[in-house]
PDB file of C-alpha atoms in Angstrom:
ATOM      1  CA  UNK A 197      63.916 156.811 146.359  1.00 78.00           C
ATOM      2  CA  UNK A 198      66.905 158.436 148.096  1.00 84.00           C
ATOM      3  CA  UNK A 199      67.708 155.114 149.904  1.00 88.00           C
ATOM      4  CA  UNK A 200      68.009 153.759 145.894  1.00 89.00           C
ATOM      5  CA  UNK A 201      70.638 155.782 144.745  1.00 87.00           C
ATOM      6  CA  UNK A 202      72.983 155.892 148.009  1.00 90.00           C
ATOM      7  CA  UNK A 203      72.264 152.270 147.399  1.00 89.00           C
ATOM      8  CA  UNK A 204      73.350 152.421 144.016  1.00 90.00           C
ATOM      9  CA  UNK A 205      76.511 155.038 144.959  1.00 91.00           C
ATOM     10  CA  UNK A 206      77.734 152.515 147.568  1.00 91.00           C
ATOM     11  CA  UNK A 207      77.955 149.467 144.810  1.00 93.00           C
ATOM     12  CA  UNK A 208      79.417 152.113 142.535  1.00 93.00           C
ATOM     13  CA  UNK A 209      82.367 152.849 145.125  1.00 94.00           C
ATOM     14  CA  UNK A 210      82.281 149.140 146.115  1.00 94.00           C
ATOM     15  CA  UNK A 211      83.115 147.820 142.875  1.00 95.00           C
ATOM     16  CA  UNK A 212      86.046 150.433 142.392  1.00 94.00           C
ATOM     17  CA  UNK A 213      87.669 149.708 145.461  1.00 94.00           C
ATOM     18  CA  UNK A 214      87.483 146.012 144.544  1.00 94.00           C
ATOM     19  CA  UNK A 215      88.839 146.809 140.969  1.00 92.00           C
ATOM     20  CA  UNK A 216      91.177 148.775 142.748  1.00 91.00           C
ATOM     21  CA  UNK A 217      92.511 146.136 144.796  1.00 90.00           C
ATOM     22  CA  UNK A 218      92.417 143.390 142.194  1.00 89.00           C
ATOM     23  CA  UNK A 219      94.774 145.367 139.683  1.00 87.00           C
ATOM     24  CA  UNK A 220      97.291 146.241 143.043  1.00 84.00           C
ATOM     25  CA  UNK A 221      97.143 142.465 143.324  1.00 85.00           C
ATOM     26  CA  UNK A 222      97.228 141.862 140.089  1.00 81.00           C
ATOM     27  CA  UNK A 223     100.462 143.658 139.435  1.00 74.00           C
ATOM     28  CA  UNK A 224     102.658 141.881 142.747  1.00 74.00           C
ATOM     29  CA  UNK A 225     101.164 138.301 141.169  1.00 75.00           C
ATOM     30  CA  UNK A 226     102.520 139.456 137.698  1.00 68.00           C
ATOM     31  CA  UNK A 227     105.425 141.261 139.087  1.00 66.00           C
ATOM     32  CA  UNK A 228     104.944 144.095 136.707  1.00 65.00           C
ATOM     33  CA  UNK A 229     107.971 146.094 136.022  1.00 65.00           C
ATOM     34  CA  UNK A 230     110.492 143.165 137.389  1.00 73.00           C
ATOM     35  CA  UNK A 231     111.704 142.265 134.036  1.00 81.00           C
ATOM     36  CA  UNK A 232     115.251 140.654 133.295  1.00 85.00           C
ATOM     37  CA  UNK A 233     116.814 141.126 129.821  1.00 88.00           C
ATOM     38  CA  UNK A 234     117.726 137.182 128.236  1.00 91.00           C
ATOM     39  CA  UNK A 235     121.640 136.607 128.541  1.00 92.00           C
ATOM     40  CA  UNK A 236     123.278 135.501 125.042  1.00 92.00           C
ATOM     41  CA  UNK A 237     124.437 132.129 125.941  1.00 92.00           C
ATOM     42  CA  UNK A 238     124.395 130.678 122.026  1.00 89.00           C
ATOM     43  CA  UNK A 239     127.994 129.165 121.740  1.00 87.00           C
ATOM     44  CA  UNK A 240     128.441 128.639 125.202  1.00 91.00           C
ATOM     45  CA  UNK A 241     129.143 125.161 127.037  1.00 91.00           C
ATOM     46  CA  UNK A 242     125.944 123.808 128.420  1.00 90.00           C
ATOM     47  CA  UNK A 243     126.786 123.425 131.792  1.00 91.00           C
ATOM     48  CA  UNK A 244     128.125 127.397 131.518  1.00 94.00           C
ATOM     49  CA  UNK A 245     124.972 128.577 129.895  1.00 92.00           C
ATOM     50  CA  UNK A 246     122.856 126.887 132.628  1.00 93.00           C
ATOM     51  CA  UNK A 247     125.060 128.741 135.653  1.00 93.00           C
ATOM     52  CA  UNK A 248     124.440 132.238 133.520  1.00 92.00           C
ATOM     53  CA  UNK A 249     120.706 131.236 133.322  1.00 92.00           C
ATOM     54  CA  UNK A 250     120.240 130.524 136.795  1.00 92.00           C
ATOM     55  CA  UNK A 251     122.382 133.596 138.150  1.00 91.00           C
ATOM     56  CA  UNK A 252     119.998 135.768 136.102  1.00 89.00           C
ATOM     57  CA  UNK A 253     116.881 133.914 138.050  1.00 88.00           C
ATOM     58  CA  UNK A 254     116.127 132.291 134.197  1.00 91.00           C
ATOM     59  CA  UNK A 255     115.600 128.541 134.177  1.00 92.00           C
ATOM     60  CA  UNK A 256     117.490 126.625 131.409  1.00 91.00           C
ATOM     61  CA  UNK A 257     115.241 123.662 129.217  1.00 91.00           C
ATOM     62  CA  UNK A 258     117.064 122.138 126.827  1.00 90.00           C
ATOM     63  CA  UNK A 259     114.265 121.770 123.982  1.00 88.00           C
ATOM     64  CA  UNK A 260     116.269 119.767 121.824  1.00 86.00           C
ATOM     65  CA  UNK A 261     119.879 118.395 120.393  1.00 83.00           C
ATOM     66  CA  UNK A 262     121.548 117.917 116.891  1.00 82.00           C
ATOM     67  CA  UNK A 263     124.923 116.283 116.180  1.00 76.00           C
ATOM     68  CA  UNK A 264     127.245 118.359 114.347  1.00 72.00           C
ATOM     69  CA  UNK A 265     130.403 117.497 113.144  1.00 70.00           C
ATOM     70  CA  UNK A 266     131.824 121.092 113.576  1.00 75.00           C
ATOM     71  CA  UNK A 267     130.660 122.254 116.796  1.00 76.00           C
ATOM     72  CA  UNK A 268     131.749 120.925 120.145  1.00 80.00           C
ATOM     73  CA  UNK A 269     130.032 118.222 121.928  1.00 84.00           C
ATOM     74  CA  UNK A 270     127.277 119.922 124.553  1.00 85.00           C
ATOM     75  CA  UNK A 271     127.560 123.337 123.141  1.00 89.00           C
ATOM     76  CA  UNK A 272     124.565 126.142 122.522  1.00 90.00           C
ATOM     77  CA  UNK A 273     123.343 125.941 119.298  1.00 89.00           C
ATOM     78  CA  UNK A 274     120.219 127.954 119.707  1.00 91.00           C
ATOM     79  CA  UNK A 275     118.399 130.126 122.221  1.00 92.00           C
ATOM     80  CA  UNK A 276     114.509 130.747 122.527  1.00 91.00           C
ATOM     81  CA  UNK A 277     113.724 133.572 123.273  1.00 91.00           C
ATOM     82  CA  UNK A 278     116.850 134.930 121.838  1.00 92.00           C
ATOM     83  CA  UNK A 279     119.308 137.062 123.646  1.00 89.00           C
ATOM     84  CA  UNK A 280     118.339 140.313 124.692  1.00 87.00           C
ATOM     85  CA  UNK A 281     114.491 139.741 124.873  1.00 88.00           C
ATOM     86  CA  UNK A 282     112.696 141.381 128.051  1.00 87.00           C
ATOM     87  CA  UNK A 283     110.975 138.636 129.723  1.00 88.00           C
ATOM     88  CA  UNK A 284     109.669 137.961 133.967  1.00 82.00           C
ATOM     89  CA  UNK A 285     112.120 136.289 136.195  1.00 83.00           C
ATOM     90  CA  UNK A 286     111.847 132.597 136.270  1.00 85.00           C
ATOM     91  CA  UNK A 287     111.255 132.341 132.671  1.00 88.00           C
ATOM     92  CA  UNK A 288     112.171 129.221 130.930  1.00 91.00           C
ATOM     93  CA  UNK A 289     114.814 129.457 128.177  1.00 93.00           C
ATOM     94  CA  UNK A 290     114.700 126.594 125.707  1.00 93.00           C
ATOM     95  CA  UNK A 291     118.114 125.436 124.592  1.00 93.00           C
ATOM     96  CA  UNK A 292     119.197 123.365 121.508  1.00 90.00           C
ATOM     97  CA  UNK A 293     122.417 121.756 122.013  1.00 90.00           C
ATOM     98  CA  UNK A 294     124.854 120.077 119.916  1.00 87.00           C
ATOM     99  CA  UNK A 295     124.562 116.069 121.368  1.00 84.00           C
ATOM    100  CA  UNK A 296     127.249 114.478 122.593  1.00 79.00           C
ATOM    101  CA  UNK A 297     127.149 111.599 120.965  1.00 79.00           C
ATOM    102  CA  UNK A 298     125.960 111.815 117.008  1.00 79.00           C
ATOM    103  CA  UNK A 299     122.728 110.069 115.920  1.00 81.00           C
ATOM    104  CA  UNK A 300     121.492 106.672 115.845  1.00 86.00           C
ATOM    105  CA  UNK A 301     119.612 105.035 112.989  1.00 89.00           C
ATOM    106  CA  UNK A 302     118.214 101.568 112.690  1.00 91.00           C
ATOM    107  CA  UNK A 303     119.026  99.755 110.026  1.00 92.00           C
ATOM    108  CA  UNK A 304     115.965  97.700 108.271  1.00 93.00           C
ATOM    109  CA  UNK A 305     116.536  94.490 105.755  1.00 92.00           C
ATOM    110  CA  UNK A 306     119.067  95.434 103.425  1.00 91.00           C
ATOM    111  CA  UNK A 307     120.064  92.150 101.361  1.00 90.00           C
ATOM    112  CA  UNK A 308     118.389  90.700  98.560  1.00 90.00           C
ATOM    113  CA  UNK A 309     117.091  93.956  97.329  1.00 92.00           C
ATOM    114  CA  UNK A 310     119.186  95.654  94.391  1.00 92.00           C
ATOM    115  CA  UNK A 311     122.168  98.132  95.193  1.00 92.00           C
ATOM    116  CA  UNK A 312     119.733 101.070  93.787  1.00 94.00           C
ATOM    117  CA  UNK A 313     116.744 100.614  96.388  1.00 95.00           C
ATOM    118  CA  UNK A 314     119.145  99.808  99.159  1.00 93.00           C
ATOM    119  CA  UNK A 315     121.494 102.966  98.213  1.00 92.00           C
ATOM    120  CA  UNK A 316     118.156 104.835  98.520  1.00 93.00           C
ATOM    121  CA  UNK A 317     116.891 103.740 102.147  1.00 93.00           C
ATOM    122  CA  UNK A 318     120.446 104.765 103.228  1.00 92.00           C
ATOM    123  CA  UNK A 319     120.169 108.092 101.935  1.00 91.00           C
ATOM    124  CA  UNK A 320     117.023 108.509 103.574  1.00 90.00           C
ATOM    125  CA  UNK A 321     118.308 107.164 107.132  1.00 89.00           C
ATOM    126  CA  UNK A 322     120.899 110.175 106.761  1.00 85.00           C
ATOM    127  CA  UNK A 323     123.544 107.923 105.841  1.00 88.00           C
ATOM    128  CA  UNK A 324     125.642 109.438 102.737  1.00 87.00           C
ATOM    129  CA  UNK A 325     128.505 107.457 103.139  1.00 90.00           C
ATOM    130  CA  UNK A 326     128.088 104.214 101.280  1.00 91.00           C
ATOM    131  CA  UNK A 327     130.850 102.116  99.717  1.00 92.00           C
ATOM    132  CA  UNK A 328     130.140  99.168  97.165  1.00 92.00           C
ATOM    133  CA  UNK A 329     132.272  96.260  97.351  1.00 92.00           C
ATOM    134  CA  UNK A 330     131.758  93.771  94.513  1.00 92.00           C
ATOM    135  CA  UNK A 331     131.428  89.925  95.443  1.00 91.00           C
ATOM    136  CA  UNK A 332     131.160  86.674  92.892  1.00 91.00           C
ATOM    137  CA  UNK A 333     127.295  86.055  92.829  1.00 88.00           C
ATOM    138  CA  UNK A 334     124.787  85.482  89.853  1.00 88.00           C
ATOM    139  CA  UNK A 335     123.003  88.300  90.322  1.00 88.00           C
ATOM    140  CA  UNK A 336     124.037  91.530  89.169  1.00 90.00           C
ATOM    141  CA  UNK A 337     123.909  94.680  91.790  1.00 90.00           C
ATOM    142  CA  UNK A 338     121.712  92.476  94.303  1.00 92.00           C
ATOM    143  CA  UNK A 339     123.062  93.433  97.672  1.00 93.00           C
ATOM    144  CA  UNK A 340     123.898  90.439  99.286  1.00 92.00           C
ATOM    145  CA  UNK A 341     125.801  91.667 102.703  1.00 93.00           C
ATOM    146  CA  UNK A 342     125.602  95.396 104.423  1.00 94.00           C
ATOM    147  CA  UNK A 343     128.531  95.640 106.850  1.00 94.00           C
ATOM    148  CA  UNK A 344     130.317  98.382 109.309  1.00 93.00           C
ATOM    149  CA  UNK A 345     133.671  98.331 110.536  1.00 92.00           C
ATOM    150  CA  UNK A 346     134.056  95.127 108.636  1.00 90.00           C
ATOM    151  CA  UNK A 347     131.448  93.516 111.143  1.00 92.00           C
ATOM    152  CA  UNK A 348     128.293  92.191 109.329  1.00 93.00           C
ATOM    153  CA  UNK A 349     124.860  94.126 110.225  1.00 91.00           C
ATOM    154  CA  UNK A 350     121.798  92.156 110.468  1.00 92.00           C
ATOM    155  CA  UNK A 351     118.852  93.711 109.667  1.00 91.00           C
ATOM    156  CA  UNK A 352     117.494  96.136 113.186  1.00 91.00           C
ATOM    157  CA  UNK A 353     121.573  96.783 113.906  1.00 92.00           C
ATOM    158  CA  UNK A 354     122.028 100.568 115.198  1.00 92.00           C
ATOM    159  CA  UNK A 355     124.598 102.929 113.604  1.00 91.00           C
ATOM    160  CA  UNK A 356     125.311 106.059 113.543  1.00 87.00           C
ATOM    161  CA  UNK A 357     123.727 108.327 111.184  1.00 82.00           C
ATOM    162  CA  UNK A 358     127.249 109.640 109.508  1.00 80.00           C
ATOM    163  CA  UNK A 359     128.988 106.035 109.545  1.00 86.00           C
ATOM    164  CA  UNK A 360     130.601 104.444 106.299  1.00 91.00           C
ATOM    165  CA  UNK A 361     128.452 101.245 105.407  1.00 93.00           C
ATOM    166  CA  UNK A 362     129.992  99.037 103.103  1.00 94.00           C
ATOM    167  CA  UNK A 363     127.362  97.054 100.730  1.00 93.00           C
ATOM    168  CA  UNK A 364     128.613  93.966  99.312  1.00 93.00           C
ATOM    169  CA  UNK A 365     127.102  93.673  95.294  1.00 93.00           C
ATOM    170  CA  UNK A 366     126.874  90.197  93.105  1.00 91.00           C
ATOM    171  CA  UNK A 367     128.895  90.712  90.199  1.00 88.00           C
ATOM    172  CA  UNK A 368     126.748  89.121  88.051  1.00 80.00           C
ATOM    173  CA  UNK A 369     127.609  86.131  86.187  1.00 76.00           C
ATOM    174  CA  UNK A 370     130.181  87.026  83.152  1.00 68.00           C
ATOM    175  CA  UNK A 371     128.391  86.490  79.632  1.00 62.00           C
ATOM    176  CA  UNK A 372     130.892  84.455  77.394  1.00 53.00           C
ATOM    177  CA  UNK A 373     131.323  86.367  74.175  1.00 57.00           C
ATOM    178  CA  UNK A 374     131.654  83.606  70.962  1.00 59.00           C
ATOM    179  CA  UNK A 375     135.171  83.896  69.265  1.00 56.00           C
ATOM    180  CA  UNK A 376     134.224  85.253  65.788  1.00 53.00           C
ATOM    181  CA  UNK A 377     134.400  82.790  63.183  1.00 50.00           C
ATOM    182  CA  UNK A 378     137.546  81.982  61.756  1.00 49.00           C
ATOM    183  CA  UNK A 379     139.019  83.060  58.745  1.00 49.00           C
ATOM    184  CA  UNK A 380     141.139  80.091  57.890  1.00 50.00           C
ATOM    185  CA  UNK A 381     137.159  78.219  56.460  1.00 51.00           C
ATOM    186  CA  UNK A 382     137.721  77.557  52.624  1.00 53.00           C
ATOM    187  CA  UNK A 383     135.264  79.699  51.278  1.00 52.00           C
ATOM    188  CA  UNK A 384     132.804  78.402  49.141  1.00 55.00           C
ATOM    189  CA  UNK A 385     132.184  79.314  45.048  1.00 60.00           C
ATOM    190  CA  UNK A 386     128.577  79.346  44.357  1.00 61.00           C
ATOM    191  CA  UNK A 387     127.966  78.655  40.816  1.00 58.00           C
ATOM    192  CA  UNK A 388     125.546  81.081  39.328  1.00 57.00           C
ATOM    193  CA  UNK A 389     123.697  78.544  36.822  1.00 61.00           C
ATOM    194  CA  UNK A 390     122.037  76.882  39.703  1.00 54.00           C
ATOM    195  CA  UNK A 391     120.048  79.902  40.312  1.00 52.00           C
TER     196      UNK A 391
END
């Protein structure tokens, strides 16, 4: 019986000396304690941020990219996680930059549909910027050519998302409108007997 519990005491120390030794290891894998606080590097020229990143053992991802009209091409738009955040060394940092270049959008089949439904599919392509141009035609607001820098787009053409598009609309044929009648015709007396 005494053999049992030695036994027993010798698993018992076993298994803290193992526990022991797997939270020492444990903590060097984890590096617990080496922490790094996240630079701010929101406004800051991409190829800048990335040097600041690296020098602080952080790797820079960029995540994503938006065009902006009012923020300079390859700038930092947006930091995750944000500046100031305790994290391990080696961490990735995702980055959202402002593009270089701004957005392209395909154009689909824009003629022979009316000015209203084709003024809509722009819209939803991002593309605000839409002048009319009227054109001689039969039809009345059917959209008969979609151009861009005065060059004519075929249907699949790339643009960019901001760009001016100029739709060219049919007119419509002009109704004519009948003089009125004339007021020189003799009137007529009606003679109330025949009644």
């Amino acid at each position: 019986m005494r053999t049992i519990f030695i036994n027993i005491g010798l698993m018992i120390v076993a298994a803290l000396v193992i526990g022991w030794l797997s939270m020492l290891w444990l903590d060097s894998w984890t590096r617990h304690g080496d922490t790094i606080s996240v630079p701010a590097v929101r406004t800051l020229a991409y190829n800048k941020a990335m040097d600041i990143l690296n020098a602080e053992g952080l790797k820079g991802i960029v995540a994503d990219s938006v065009y902006d009209n009012h923020t300079a091409p390859g700038s930092v738009i947006e930091q995750n996680p944000k500046a100031g955040t305790i994290v391990k060394e080696g961490r990735e940092v995702f980055l959202t930059i402002h593009a270089f270049s701004p957005k392209m959008v395909t154009l689909p089949s824009l003629t022979d549909i009316s000015l209203r439904q084709a003024r809509s599919i722009l819209e939803g392509l991002d593309i605000k910027n839409i002048v009319e141009r009227r054109v001689p035609s039969e039809f009345k607001d059917l959209v008969l050519a979609v151009r861009y820098k005065g060059a004519r787009l075929q249907a699949g053409a790339r643009v960019p998302a901001g760009a001016r598009i100029e739709l060219e609309v049919g007119e419509g044929v002009q109704e004519l409108i009948p003089d009125s009648v004339s007021a020189d015709t003799d009137a007529v007396e009606i003679n109330p007997d025949l009644f």
